[in-house]
């Protein structure tokens, strides 16, 4: 029997439910969506972060990332500055409010995920994480699922 299709369906359903539940809690407690949190986290983690860095990490379109970044800028959570290596692009950095929002959101995300995965043993969770890391690396190495 082939387990690939049922595994895929379960993976998508688990991801959707986890994402929605964490996002709802984060929005209720911090006024931040999980999508905004992900962008803030990437901008914070990637030195000299550009829109294309976010595109590469999340495998979504440049237009979607650019619009989302525009909303973060409008909210006062990040700024665009001229990229000194390529003046045609911008470098993103968090503002002090963006730093504050990210710092306040991290424990909420972690707590929500711990709570939502409490029914899975730590050993099983480590095994799932390891398996997903291998699958993700394989897909990313082959540029599978990238927009365009």
C-alpha positions as a LaTeX table, in Angstrom:
\begin{tabular}{lrrr}
\hline
Residue & $x$ (\AA) & $y$ (\AA) & $z$ (\AA) \\
\hline
Unk1 & 0.00 & 0.00 & 0.00 \\
Unk2 & 1.18 & 3.52 & $-0.82$ \\
Unk3 & 1.35 & 5.80 & 2.22 \\
Unk4 & 2.49 & 8.94 & 0.41 \\
Unk5 & $-0.97$ & 10.37 & $-0.32$ \\
Unk6 & $-2.42$ & 9.79 & 3.17 \\
Unk7 & 0.78 & 11.20 & 4.71 \\
Unk8 & 0.49 & 14.28 & 2.50 \\
Unk9 & $-3.18$ & 14.79 & 3.42 \\
Unk10 & $-2.40$ & 14.43 & 7.14 \\
Unk11 & 0.57 & 16.81 & 6.86 \\
Unk12 & $-1.53$ & 19.48 & 5.14 \\
Unk13 & $-4.42$ & 19.12 & 7.62 \\
Unk14 & $-2.08$ & 19.23 & 10.63 \\
Unk15 & $-0.28$ & 22.28 & 9.25 \\
Unk16 & $-3.57$ & 24.09 & 8.58 \\
Unk17 & $-4.98$ & 23.39 & 12.04 \\
Unk18 & $-1.75$ & 24.27 & 13.85 \\
Unk19 & $-1.30$ & 27.44 & 11.81 \\
Unk20 & $-4.88$ & 28.61 & 12.39 \\
Unk21 & $-4.84$ & 27.83 & 16.12 \\
Unk22 & $-1.47$ & 29.50 & 16.75 \\
Unk23 & $-2.41$ & 32.50 & 14.63 \\
Unk24 & $-5.72$ & 32.95 & 16.49 \\
Unk25 & $-3.99$ & 32.84 & 19.88 \\
Unk26 & $-1.21$ & 35.17 & 18.76 \\
Unk27 & $-3.71$ & 37.66 & 17.33 \\
Unk28 & $-5.80$ & 37.55 & 20.53 \\
Unk29 & $-2.81$ & 38.01 & 22.85 \\
Unk30 & $-0.50$ & 40.26 & 20.82 \\
Unk31 & $-2.47$ & 41.68 & 17.88 \\
Unk32 & $-0.07$ & 39.94 & 15.48 \\
Unk33 & $-0.96$ & 37.28 & 12.91 \\
Unk34 & 1.24 & 34.24 & 12.48 \\
Unk35 & 2.10 & 35.44 & 8.97 \\
Unk36 & 3.29 & 38.77 & 10.38 \\
Unk37 & 5.24 & 36.93 & 13.05 \\
Unk38 & 7.00 & 34.83 & 10.41 \\
Unk39 & 8.01 & 37.92 & 8.45 \\
Unk40 & 9.25 & 39.71 & 11.57 \\
Unk41 & 11.21 & 36.62 & 12.59 \\
Unk42 & 12.88 & 36.30 & 9.18 \\
Unk43 & 13.73 & 40.01 & 9.01 \\
Unk44 & 15.25 & 39.75 & 12.49 \\
Unk45 & 17.21 & 36.55 & 11.78 \\
Unk46 & 18.57 & 37.26 & 8.28 \\
Unk47 & 21.34 & 39.88 & 8.20 \\
Unk48 & 20.65 & 42.45 & 5.48 \\
Unk49 & 17.26 & 40.86 & 4.82 \\
Unk50 & 15.69 & 41.66 & 1.46 \\
Unk51 & 12.29 & 40.83 & 0.01 \\
Unk52 & 13.97 & 38.09 & $-2.04$ \\
Unk53 & 15.31 & 36.46 & 1.13 \\
Unk54 & 11.76 & 36.14 & 2.42 \\
Unk55 & 10.57 & 34.87 & $-0.98$ \\
Unk56 & 13.26 & 32.18 & $-0.93$ \\
Unk57 & 12.48 & 31.08 & 2.58 \\
Unk58 & 8.69 & 30.99 & 2.35 \\
Unk59 & 8.38 & 30.02 & $-1.35$ \\
Unk60 & 5.75 & 32.66 & $-2.07$ \\
Unk61 & 5.71 & 35.32 & $-4.77$ \\
Unk62 & 7.64 & 38.58 & $-4.75$ \\
Unk63 & 4.34 & 40.46 & $-5.02$ \\
Unk64 & 2.88 & 38.75 & $-1.95$ \\
Unk65 & 6.02 & 39.41 & 0.09 \\
Unk66 & 6.29 & 43.01 & $-1.08$ \\
Unk67 & 2.66 & 43.73 & $-0.14$ \\
Unk68 & 3.09 & 42.08 & 3.26 \\
Unk69 & 6.26 & 44.09 & 3.90 \\
Unk70 & 4.40 & 47.26 & 2.87 \\
Unk71 & 1.82 & 46.48 & 5.57 \\
Unk72 & 4.58 & 45.95 & 8.17 \\
Unk73 & 6.12 & 49.29 & 7.17 \\
Unk74 & 2.70 & 51.00 & 7.40 \\
Unk75 & 2.22 & 49.49 & 10.87 \\
Unk76 & 5.60 & 50.90 & 11.92 \\
Unk77 & 7.10 & 47.44 & 12.56 \\
Unk78 & 9.87 & 47.56 & 9.94 \\
Unk79 & 11.58 & 49.96 & 7.56 \\
Unk80 & 13.08 & 49.66 & 4.11 \\
Unk81 & 16.50 & 51.21 & 3.55 \\
Unk82 & 18.58 & 51.38 & 0.40 \\
Unk83 & 20.71 & 48.27 & $-0.08$ \\
Unk84 & 24.34 & 49.48 & $-0.13$ \\
Unk85 & 25.38 & 46.49 & $-2.30$ \\
Unk86 & 22.57 & 46.96 & $-4.85$ \\
Unk87 & 20.85 & 50.32 & $-4.83$ \\
Unk88 & 17.94 & 48.87 & $-6.84$ \\
Unk89 & 16.81 & 46.83 & $-3.84$ \\
Unk90 & 16.00 & 47.51 & $-0.20$ \\
Unk91 & 17.23 & 46.08 & 3.05 \\
Unk92 & 14.60 & 45.44 & 5.71 \\
Unk93 & 15.09 & 45.98 & 9.40 \\
Unk94 & 12.76 & 45.94 & 12.36 \\
Unk95 & 11.85 & 49.12 & 14.16 \\
Unk96 & 11.86 & 49.21 & 17.94 \\
Unk97 & 8.11 & 48.50 & 17.81 \\
Unk98 & 8.76 & 45.56 & 15.48 \\
Unk99 & 11.41 & 44.26 & 17.89 \\
Unk100 & 8.94 & 44.63 & 20.77 \\
Unk101 & 6.15 & 42.84 & 18.89 \\
Unk102 & 8.46 & 40.00 & 17.90 \\
Unk103 & 9.86 & 39.58 & 21.42 \\
Unk104 & 6.36 & 39.53 & 22.92 \\
Unk105 & 5.09 & 37.10 & 20.26 \\
Unk106 & 7.82 & 34.46 & 20.48 \\
Unk107 & 6.73 & 32.99 & 23.85 \\
Unk108 & 3.08 & 32.98 & 22.73 \\
Unk109 & 3.94 & 30.99 & 19.60 \\
Unk110 & 6.13 & 28.58 & 21.57 \\
Unk111 & 3.51 & 28.10 & 24.29 \\
Unk112 & 0.72 & 27.54 & 21.78 \\
Unk113 & 2.77 & 24.96 & 19.87 \\
Unk114 & 3.77 & 23.14 & 23.07 \\
Unk115 & 0.13 & 23.02 & 24.15 \\
Unk116 & $-1.16$ & 21.89 & 20.75 \\
Unk117 & 1.43 & 19.11 & 20.42 \\
Unk118 & 1.20 & 17.89 & 24.02 \\
Unk119 & $-0.51$ & 14.68 & 22.89 \\
Unk120 & 2.63 & 13.59 & 21.02 \\
Unk121 & 5.62 & 12.22 & 22.92 \\
Unk122 & 8.83 & 14.26 & 22.75 \\
Unk123 & 10.54 & 11.30 & 21.04 \\
Unk124 & 7.85 & 11.11 & 18.35 \\
Unk125 & 7.94 & 14.87 & 17.89 \\
Unk126 & 11.74 & 14.75 & 17.43 \\
Unk127 & 11.32 & 11.97 & 14.87 \\
Unk128 & 8.68 & 13.95 & 12.96 \\
Unk129 & 10.87 & 17.09 & 13.07 \\
Unk130 & 13.86 & 15.15 & 11.77 \\
Unk131 & 11.85 & 13.57 & 8.97 \\
Unk132 & 10.34 & 16.89 & 7.93 \\
Unk133 & 13.77 & 18.55 & 7.95 \\
Unk134 & 15.08 & 15.91 & 5.54 \\
Unk135 & 12.04 & 16.26 & 3.27 \\
Unk136 & 12.25 & 20.07 & 3.34 \\
Unk137 & 15.97 & 20.03 & 2.51 \\
Unk138 & 15.34 & 17.67 & $-0.40$ \\
Unk139 & 12.55 & 19.84 & $-1.80$ \\
Unk140 & 14.55 & 23.04 & $-1.35$ \\
Unk141 & 17.66 & 21.53 & $-2.96$ \\
Unk142 & 15.59 & 20.72 & $-6.03$ \\
Unk143 & 13.80 & 24.09 & $-5.99$ \\
Unk144 & 10.49 & 22.23 & $-5.88$ \\
Unk145 & 7.39 & 24.25 & $-5.09$ \\
Unk146 & 8.91 & 27.67 & $-5.69$ \\
Unk147 & 6.62 & 30.24 & $-7.32$ \\
Unk148 & 7.18 & 31.09 & $-10.96$ \\
\hline
\end{tabular}
